[in-house]
PDB file of C-alpha atoms in Angstrom:
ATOM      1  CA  UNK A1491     148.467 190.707 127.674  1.00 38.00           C
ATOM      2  CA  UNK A1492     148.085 193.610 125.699  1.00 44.00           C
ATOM      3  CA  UNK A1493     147.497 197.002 127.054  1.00 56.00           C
ATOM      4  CA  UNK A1494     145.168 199.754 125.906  1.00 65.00           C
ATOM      5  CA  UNK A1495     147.103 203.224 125.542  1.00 62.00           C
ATOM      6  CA  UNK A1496     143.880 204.457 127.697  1.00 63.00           C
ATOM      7  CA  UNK A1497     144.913 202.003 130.736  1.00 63.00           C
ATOM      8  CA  UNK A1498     147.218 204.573 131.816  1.00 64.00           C
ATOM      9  CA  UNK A1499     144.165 206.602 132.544  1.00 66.00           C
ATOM     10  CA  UNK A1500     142.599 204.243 134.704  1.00 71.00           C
ATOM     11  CA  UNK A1501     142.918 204.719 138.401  1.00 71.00           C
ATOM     12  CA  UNK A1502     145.109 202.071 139.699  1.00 70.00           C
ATOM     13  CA  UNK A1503     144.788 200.411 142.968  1.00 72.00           C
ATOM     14  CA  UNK A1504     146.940 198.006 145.442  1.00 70.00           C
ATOM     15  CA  UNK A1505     144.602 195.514 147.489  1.00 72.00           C
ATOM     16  CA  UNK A1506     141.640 196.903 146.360  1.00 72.00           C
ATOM     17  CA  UNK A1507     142.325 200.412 147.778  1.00 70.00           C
ATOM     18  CA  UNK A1508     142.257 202.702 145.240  1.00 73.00           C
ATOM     19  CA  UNK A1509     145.542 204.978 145.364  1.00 74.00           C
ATOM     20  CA  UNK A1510     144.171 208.241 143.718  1.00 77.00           C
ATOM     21  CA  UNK A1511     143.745 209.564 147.345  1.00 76.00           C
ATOM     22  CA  UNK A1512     148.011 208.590 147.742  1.00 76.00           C
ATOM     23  CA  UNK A1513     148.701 211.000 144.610  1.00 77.00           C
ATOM     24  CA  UNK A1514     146.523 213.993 145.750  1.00 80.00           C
ATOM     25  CA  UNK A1515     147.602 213.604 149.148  1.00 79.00           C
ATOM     26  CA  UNK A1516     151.451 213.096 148.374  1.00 77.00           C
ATOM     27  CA  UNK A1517     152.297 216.330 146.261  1.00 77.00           C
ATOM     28  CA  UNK A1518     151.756 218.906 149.794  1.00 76.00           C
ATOM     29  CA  UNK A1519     154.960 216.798 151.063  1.00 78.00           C
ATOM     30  CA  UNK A1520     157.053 218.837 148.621  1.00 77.00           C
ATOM     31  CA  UNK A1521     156.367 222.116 149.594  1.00 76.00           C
ATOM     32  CA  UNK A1522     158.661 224.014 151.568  1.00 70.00           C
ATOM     33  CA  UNK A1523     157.082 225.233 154.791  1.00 70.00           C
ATOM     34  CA  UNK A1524     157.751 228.587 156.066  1.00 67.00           C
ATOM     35  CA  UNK A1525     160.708 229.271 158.668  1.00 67.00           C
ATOM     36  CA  UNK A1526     161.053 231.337 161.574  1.00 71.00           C
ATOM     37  CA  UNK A1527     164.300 232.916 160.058  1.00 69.00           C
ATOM     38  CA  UNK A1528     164.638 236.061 159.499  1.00 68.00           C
ATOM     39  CA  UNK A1529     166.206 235.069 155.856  1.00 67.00           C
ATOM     40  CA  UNK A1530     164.743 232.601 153.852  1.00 70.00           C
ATOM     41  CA  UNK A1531     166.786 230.360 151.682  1.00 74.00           C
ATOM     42  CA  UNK A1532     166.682 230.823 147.751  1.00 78.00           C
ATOM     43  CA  UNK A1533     163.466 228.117 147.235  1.00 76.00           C
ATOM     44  CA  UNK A1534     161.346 229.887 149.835  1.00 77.00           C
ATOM     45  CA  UNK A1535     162.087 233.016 148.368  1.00 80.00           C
ATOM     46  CA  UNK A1536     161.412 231.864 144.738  1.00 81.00           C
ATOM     47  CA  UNK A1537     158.010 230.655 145.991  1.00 78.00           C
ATOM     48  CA  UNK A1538     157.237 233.592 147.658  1.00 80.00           C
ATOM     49  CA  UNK A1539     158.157 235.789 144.302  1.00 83.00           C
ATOM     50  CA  UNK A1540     155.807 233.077 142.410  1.00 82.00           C
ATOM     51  CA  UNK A1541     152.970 233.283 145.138  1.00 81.00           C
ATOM     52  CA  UNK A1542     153.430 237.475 144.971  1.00 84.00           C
ATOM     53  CA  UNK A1543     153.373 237.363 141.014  1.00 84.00           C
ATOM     54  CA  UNK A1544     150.790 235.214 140.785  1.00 81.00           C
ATOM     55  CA  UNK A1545     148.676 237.172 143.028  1.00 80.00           C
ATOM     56  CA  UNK A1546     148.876 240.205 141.322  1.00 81.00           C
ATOM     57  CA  UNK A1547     148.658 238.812 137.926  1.00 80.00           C
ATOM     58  CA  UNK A1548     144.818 237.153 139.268  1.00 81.00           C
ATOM     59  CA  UNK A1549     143.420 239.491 141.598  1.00 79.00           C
ATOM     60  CA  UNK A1550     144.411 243.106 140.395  1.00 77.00           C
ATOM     61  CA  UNK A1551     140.997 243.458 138.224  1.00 76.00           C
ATOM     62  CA  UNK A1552     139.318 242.236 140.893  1.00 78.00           C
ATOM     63  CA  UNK A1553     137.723 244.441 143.729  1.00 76.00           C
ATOM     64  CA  UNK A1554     138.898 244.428 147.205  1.00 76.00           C
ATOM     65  CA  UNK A1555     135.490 241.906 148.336  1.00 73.00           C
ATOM     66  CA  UNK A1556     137.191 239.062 146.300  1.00 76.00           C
ATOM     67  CA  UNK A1557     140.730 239.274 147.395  1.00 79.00           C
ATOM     68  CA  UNK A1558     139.640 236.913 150.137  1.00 83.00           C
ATOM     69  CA  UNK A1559     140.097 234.027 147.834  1.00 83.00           C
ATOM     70  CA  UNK A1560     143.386 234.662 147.138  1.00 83.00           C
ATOM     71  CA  UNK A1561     144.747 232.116 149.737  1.00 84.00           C
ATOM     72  CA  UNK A1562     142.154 229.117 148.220  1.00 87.00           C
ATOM     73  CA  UNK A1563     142.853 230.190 144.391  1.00 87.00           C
ATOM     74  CA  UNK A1564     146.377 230.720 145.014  1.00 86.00           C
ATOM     75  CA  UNK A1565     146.427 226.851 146.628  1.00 86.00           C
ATOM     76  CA  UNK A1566     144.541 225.408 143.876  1.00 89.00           C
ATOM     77  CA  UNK A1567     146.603 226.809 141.564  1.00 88.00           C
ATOM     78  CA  UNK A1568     149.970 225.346 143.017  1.00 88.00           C
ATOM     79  CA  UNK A1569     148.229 222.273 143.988  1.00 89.00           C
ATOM     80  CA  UNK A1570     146.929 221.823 140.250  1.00 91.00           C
ATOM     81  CA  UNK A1571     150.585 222.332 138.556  1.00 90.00           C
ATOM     82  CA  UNK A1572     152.131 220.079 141.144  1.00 89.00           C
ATOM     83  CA  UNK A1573     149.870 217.328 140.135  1.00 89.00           C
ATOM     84  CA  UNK A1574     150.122 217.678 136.132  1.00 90.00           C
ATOM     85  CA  UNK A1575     154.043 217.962 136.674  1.00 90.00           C
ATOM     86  CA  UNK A1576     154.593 214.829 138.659  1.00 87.00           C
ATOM     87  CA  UNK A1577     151.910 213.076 136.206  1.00 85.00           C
ATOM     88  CA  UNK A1578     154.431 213.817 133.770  1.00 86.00           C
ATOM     89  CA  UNK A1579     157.380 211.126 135.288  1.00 84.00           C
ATOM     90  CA  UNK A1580     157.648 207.445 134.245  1.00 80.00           C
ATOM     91  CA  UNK A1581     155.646 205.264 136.146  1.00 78.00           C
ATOM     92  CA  UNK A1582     153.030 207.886 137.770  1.00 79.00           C
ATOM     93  CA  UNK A1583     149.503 208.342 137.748  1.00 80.00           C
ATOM     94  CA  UNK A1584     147.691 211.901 136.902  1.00 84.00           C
ATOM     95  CA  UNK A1585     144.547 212.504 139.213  1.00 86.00           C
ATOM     96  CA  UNK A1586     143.457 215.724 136.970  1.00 87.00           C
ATOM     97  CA  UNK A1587     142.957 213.272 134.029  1.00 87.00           C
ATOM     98  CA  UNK A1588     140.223 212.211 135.390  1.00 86.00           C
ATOM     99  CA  UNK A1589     136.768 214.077 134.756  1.00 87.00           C
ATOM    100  CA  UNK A1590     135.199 213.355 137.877  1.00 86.00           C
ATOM    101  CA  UNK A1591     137.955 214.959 140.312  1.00 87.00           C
ATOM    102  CA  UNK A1592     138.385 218.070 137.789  1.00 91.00           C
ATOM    103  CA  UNK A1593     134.871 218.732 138.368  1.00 92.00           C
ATOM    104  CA  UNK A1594     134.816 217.971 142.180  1.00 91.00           C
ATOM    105  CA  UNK A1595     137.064 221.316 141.920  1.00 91.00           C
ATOM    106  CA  UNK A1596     135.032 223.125 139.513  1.00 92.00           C
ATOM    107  CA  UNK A1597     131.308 222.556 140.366  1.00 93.00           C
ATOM    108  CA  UNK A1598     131.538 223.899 144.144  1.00 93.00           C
ATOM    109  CA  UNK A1599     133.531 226.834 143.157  1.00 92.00           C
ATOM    110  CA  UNK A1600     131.553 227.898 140.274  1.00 92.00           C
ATOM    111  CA  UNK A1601     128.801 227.404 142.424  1.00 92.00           C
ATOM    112  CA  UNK A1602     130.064 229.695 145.475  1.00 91.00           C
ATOM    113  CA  UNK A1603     130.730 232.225 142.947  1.00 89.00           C
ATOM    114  CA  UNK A1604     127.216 231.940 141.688  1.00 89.00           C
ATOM    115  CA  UNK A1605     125.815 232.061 145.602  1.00 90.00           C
ATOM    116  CA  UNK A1606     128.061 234.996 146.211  1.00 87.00           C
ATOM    117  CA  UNK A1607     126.342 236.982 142.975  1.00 85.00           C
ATOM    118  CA  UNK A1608     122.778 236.327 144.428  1.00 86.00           C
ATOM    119  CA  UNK A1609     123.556 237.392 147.946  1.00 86.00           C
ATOM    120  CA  UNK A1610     125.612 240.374 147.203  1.00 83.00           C
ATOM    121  CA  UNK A1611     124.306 241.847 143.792  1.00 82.00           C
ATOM    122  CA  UNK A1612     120.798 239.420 142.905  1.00 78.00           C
ATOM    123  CA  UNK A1613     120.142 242.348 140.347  1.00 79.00           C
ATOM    124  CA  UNK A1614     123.492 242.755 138.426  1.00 77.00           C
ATOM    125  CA  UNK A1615     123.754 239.057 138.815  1.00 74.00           C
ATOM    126  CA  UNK A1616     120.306 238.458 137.199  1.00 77.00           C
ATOM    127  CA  UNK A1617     120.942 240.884 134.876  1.00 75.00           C
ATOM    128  CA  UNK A1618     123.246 238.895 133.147  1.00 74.00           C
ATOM    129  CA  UNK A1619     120.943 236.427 131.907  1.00 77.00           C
ATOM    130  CA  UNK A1620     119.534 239.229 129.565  1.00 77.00           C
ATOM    131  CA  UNK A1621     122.216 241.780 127.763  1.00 73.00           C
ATOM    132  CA  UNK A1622     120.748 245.453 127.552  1.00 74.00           C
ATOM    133  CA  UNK A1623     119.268 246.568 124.758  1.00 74.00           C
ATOM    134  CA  UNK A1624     117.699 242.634 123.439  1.00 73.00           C
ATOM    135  CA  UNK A1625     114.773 242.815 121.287  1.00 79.00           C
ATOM    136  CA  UNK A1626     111.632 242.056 123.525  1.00 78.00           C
ATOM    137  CA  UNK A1627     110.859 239.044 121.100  1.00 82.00           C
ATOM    138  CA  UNK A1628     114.522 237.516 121.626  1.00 77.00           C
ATOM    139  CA  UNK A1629     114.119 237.826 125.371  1.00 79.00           C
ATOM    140  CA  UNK A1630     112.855 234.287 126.396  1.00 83.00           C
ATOM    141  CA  UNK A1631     115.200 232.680 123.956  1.00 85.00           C
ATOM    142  CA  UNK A1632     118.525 234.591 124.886  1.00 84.00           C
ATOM    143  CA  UNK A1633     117.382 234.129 128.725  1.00 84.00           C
ATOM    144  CA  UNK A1634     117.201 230.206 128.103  1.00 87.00           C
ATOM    145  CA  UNK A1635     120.627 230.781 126.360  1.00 86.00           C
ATOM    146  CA  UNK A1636     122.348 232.476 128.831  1.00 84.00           C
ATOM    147  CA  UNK A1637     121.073 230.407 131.414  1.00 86.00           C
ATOM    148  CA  UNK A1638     122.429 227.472 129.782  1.00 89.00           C
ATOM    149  CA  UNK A1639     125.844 228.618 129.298  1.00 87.00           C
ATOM    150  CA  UNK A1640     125.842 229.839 132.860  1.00 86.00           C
ATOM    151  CA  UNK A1641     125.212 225.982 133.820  1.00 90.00           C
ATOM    152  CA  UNK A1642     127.784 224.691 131.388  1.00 92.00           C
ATOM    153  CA  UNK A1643     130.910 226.536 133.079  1.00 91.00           C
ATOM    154  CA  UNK A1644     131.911 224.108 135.299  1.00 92.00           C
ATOM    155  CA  UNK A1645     131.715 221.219 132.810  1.00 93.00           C
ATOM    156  CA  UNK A1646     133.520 223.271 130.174  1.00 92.00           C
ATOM    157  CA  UNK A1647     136.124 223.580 133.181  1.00 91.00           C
ATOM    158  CA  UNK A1648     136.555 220.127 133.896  1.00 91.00           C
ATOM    159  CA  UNK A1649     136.218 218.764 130.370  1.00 92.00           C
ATOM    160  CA  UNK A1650     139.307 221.518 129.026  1.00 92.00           C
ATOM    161  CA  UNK A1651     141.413 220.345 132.022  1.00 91.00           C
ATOM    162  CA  UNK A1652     141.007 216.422 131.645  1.00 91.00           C
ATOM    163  CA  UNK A1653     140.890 217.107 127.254  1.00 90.00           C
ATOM    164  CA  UNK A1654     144.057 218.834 127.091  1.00 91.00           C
ATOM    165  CA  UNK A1655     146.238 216.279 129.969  1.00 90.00           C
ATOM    166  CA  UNK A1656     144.372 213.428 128.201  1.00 89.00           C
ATOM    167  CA  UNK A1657     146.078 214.651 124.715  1.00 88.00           C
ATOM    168  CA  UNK A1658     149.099 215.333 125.822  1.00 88.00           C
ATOM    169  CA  UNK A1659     149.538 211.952 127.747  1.00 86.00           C
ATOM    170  CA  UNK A1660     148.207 209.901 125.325  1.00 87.00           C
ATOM    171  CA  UNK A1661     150.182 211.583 121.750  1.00 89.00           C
ATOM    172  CA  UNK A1662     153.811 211.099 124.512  1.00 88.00           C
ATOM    173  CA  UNK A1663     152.956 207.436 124.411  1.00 86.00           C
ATOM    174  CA  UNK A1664     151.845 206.937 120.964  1.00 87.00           C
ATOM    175  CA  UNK A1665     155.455 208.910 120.148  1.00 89.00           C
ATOM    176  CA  UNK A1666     157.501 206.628 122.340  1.00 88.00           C
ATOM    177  CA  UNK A1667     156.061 203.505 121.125  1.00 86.00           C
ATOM    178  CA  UNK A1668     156.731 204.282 117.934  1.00 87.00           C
ATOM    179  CA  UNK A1669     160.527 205.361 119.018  1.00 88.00           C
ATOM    180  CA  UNK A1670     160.694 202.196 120.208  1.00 87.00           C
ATOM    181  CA  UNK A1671     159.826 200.302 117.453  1.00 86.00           C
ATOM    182  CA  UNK A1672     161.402 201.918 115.055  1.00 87.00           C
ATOM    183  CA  UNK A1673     164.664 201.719 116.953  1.00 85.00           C
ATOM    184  CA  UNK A1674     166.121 198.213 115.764  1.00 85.00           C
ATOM    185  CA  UNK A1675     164.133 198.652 112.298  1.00 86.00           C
ATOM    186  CA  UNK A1676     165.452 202.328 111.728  1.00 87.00           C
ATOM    187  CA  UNK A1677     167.841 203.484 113.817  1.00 85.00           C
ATOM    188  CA  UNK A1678     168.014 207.211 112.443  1.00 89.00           C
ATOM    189  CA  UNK A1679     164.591 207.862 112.401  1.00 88.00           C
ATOM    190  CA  UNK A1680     163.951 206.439 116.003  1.00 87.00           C
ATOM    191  CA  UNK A1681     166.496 209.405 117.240  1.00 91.00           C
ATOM    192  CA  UNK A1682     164.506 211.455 115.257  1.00 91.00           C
ATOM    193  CA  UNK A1683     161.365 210.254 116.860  1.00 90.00           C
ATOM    194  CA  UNK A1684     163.100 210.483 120.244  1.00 90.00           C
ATOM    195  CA  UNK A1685     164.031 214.160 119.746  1.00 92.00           C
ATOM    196  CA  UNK A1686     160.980 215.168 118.940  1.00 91.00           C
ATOM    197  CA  UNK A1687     159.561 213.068 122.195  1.00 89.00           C
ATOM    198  CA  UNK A1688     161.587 215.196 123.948  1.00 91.00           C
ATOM    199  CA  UNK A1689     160.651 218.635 122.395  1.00 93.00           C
ATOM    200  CA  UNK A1690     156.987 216.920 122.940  1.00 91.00           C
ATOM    201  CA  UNK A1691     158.058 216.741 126.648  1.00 91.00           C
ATOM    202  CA  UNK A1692     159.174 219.855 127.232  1.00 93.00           C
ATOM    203  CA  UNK A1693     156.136 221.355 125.960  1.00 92.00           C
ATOM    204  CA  UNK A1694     153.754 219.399 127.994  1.00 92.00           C
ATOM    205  CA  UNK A1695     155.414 220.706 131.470  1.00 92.00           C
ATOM    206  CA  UNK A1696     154.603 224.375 129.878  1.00 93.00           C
ATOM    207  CA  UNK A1697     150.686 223.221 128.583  1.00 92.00           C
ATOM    208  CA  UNK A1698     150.455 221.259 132.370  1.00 91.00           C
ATOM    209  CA  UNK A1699     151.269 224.556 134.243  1.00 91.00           C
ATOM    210  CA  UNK A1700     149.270 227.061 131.791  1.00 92.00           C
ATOM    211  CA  UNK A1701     146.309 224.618 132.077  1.00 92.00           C
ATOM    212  CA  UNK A1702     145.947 224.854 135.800  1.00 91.00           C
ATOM    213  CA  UNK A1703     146.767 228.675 135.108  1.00 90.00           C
ATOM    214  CA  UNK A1704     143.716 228.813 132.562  1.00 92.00           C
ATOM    215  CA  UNK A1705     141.639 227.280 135.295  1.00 93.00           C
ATOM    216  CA  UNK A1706     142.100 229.185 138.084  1.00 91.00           C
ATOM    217  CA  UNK A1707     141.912 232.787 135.678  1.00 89.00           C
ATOM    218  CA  UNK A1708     138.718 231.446 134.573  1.00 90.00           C
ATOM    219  CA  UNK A1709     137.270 231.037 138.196  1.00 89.00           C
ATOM    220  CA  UNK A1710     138.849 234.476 139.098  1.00 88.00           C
ATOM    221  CA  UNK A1711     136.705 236.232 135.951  1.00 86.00           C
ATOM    222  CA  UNK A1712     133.461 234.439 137.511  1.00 88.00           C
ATOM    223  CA  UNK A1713     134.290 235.788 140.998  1.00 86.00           C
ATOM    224  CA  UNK A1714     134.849 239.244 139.584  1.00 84.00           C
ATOM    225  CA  UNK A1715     131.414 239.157 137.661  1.00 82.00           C
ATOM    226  CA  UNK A1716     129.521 238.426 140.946  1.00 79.00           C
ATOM    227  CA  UNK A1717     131.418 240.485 143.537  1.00 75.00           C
TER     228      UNK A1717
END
């Protein structure tokens, strides 16, 4: 039977259960939980330094009102580099390839952020449908403009997630097909191809943890514009 190179996109499932819910749930295993000790050993204390950096890197523009995210963003943000890294192994499925689960993380936090704006600030958040200083005949068009791009944040979130993993997965397999048949055909050229598979590989782990980097900054910038 032949095989579609999109097929590895497709959510599989064993007995009709579909297993997406298995690969979300399985990466919190990993994590090492917190000890009593009064010394941590050298993983805790690298995750703590990550956690710390991370933290400051995020939330220092932001005012004190929005540091109570912190704990959710900082989560995402771990949870989101866990999964594109394990996607990444032979054999494995990637739940943030898919559209509809990147934007089941998107839509509700772009939309607290938008909630938080109207409750806290209605007129500063209002008042960025409609820069200062606009022409009064280019003020119903740049409202309607504004307005839309407001809406289209949380798609533009999802679709750059699920674009970019999609890429990547999909140019690794079209590179290792070809290594493989160019192997008994060409042998020199397959190591070529193989080396630069690798290479390929190494610099999908980096674009699968700035991704989910990109994506939580990007939420952070819409909570600082509305608290």
């Amino acid at each position: 039977m032949m095989l579609s190179f999109f097929d590895q996109f497709m959510s599989p499932t064993y007995m009709g259960v579909p297993l997406i819910a298995l690969a979300i749930t399985l990466p919190w295993i990993l994590y090492p939980a917190p000890t009593s000790r009064w010394i941590n050993n050298r993983l805790l204390t690298l995750q703590g330094w990550f956690i710390n950096r991370l933290n400051q890197q995020i939330f220092l523009p932001i005012n004190q009102g929005g540091h109570k995210w912190a704990i959710l963003l900082t989560s995402l943000m771990i949870f989101l580099i866990t999964l594109n890294i394990l996607g990444l192994l032979p054999y494995t499925f990637t739940p943030t390839t898919q559209l509809s689960l990147n934007m089941a993380f998107a839509v509700p936090l772009w939309l607290a952020t938008v909630i938080i704006g109207m409750q806290n600030q209605p007129t500063a958040a209002l008042g960025h449908l409609l820069p200062e200083g606009t022409p009064t005949p280019l003020i119903p068009v740049l409202i309607i403009i504004e307005t839309i791009s407001l809406f289209i944040r949380p798609l533009a979130l999802g679709v750059r997630l699920t674009a970019n993993l999609t890429a990547g997965h999909l140019l690794i397999q079209l590179i290792a097909t070809a290594a493989f048949v160019l192997l008994p055909m060409m042998p020199t050229v397959a190591i070529l191809t193989a080396t630069v598979l690798f290479l390929l590989t190494l610099l999908e782990v980096a674009v699968a943890m700035i991704q989910a980097y990109v994506f939580v900054l990007l939420l952070s910038l819409y909570l600082q514009e509305n608290v």
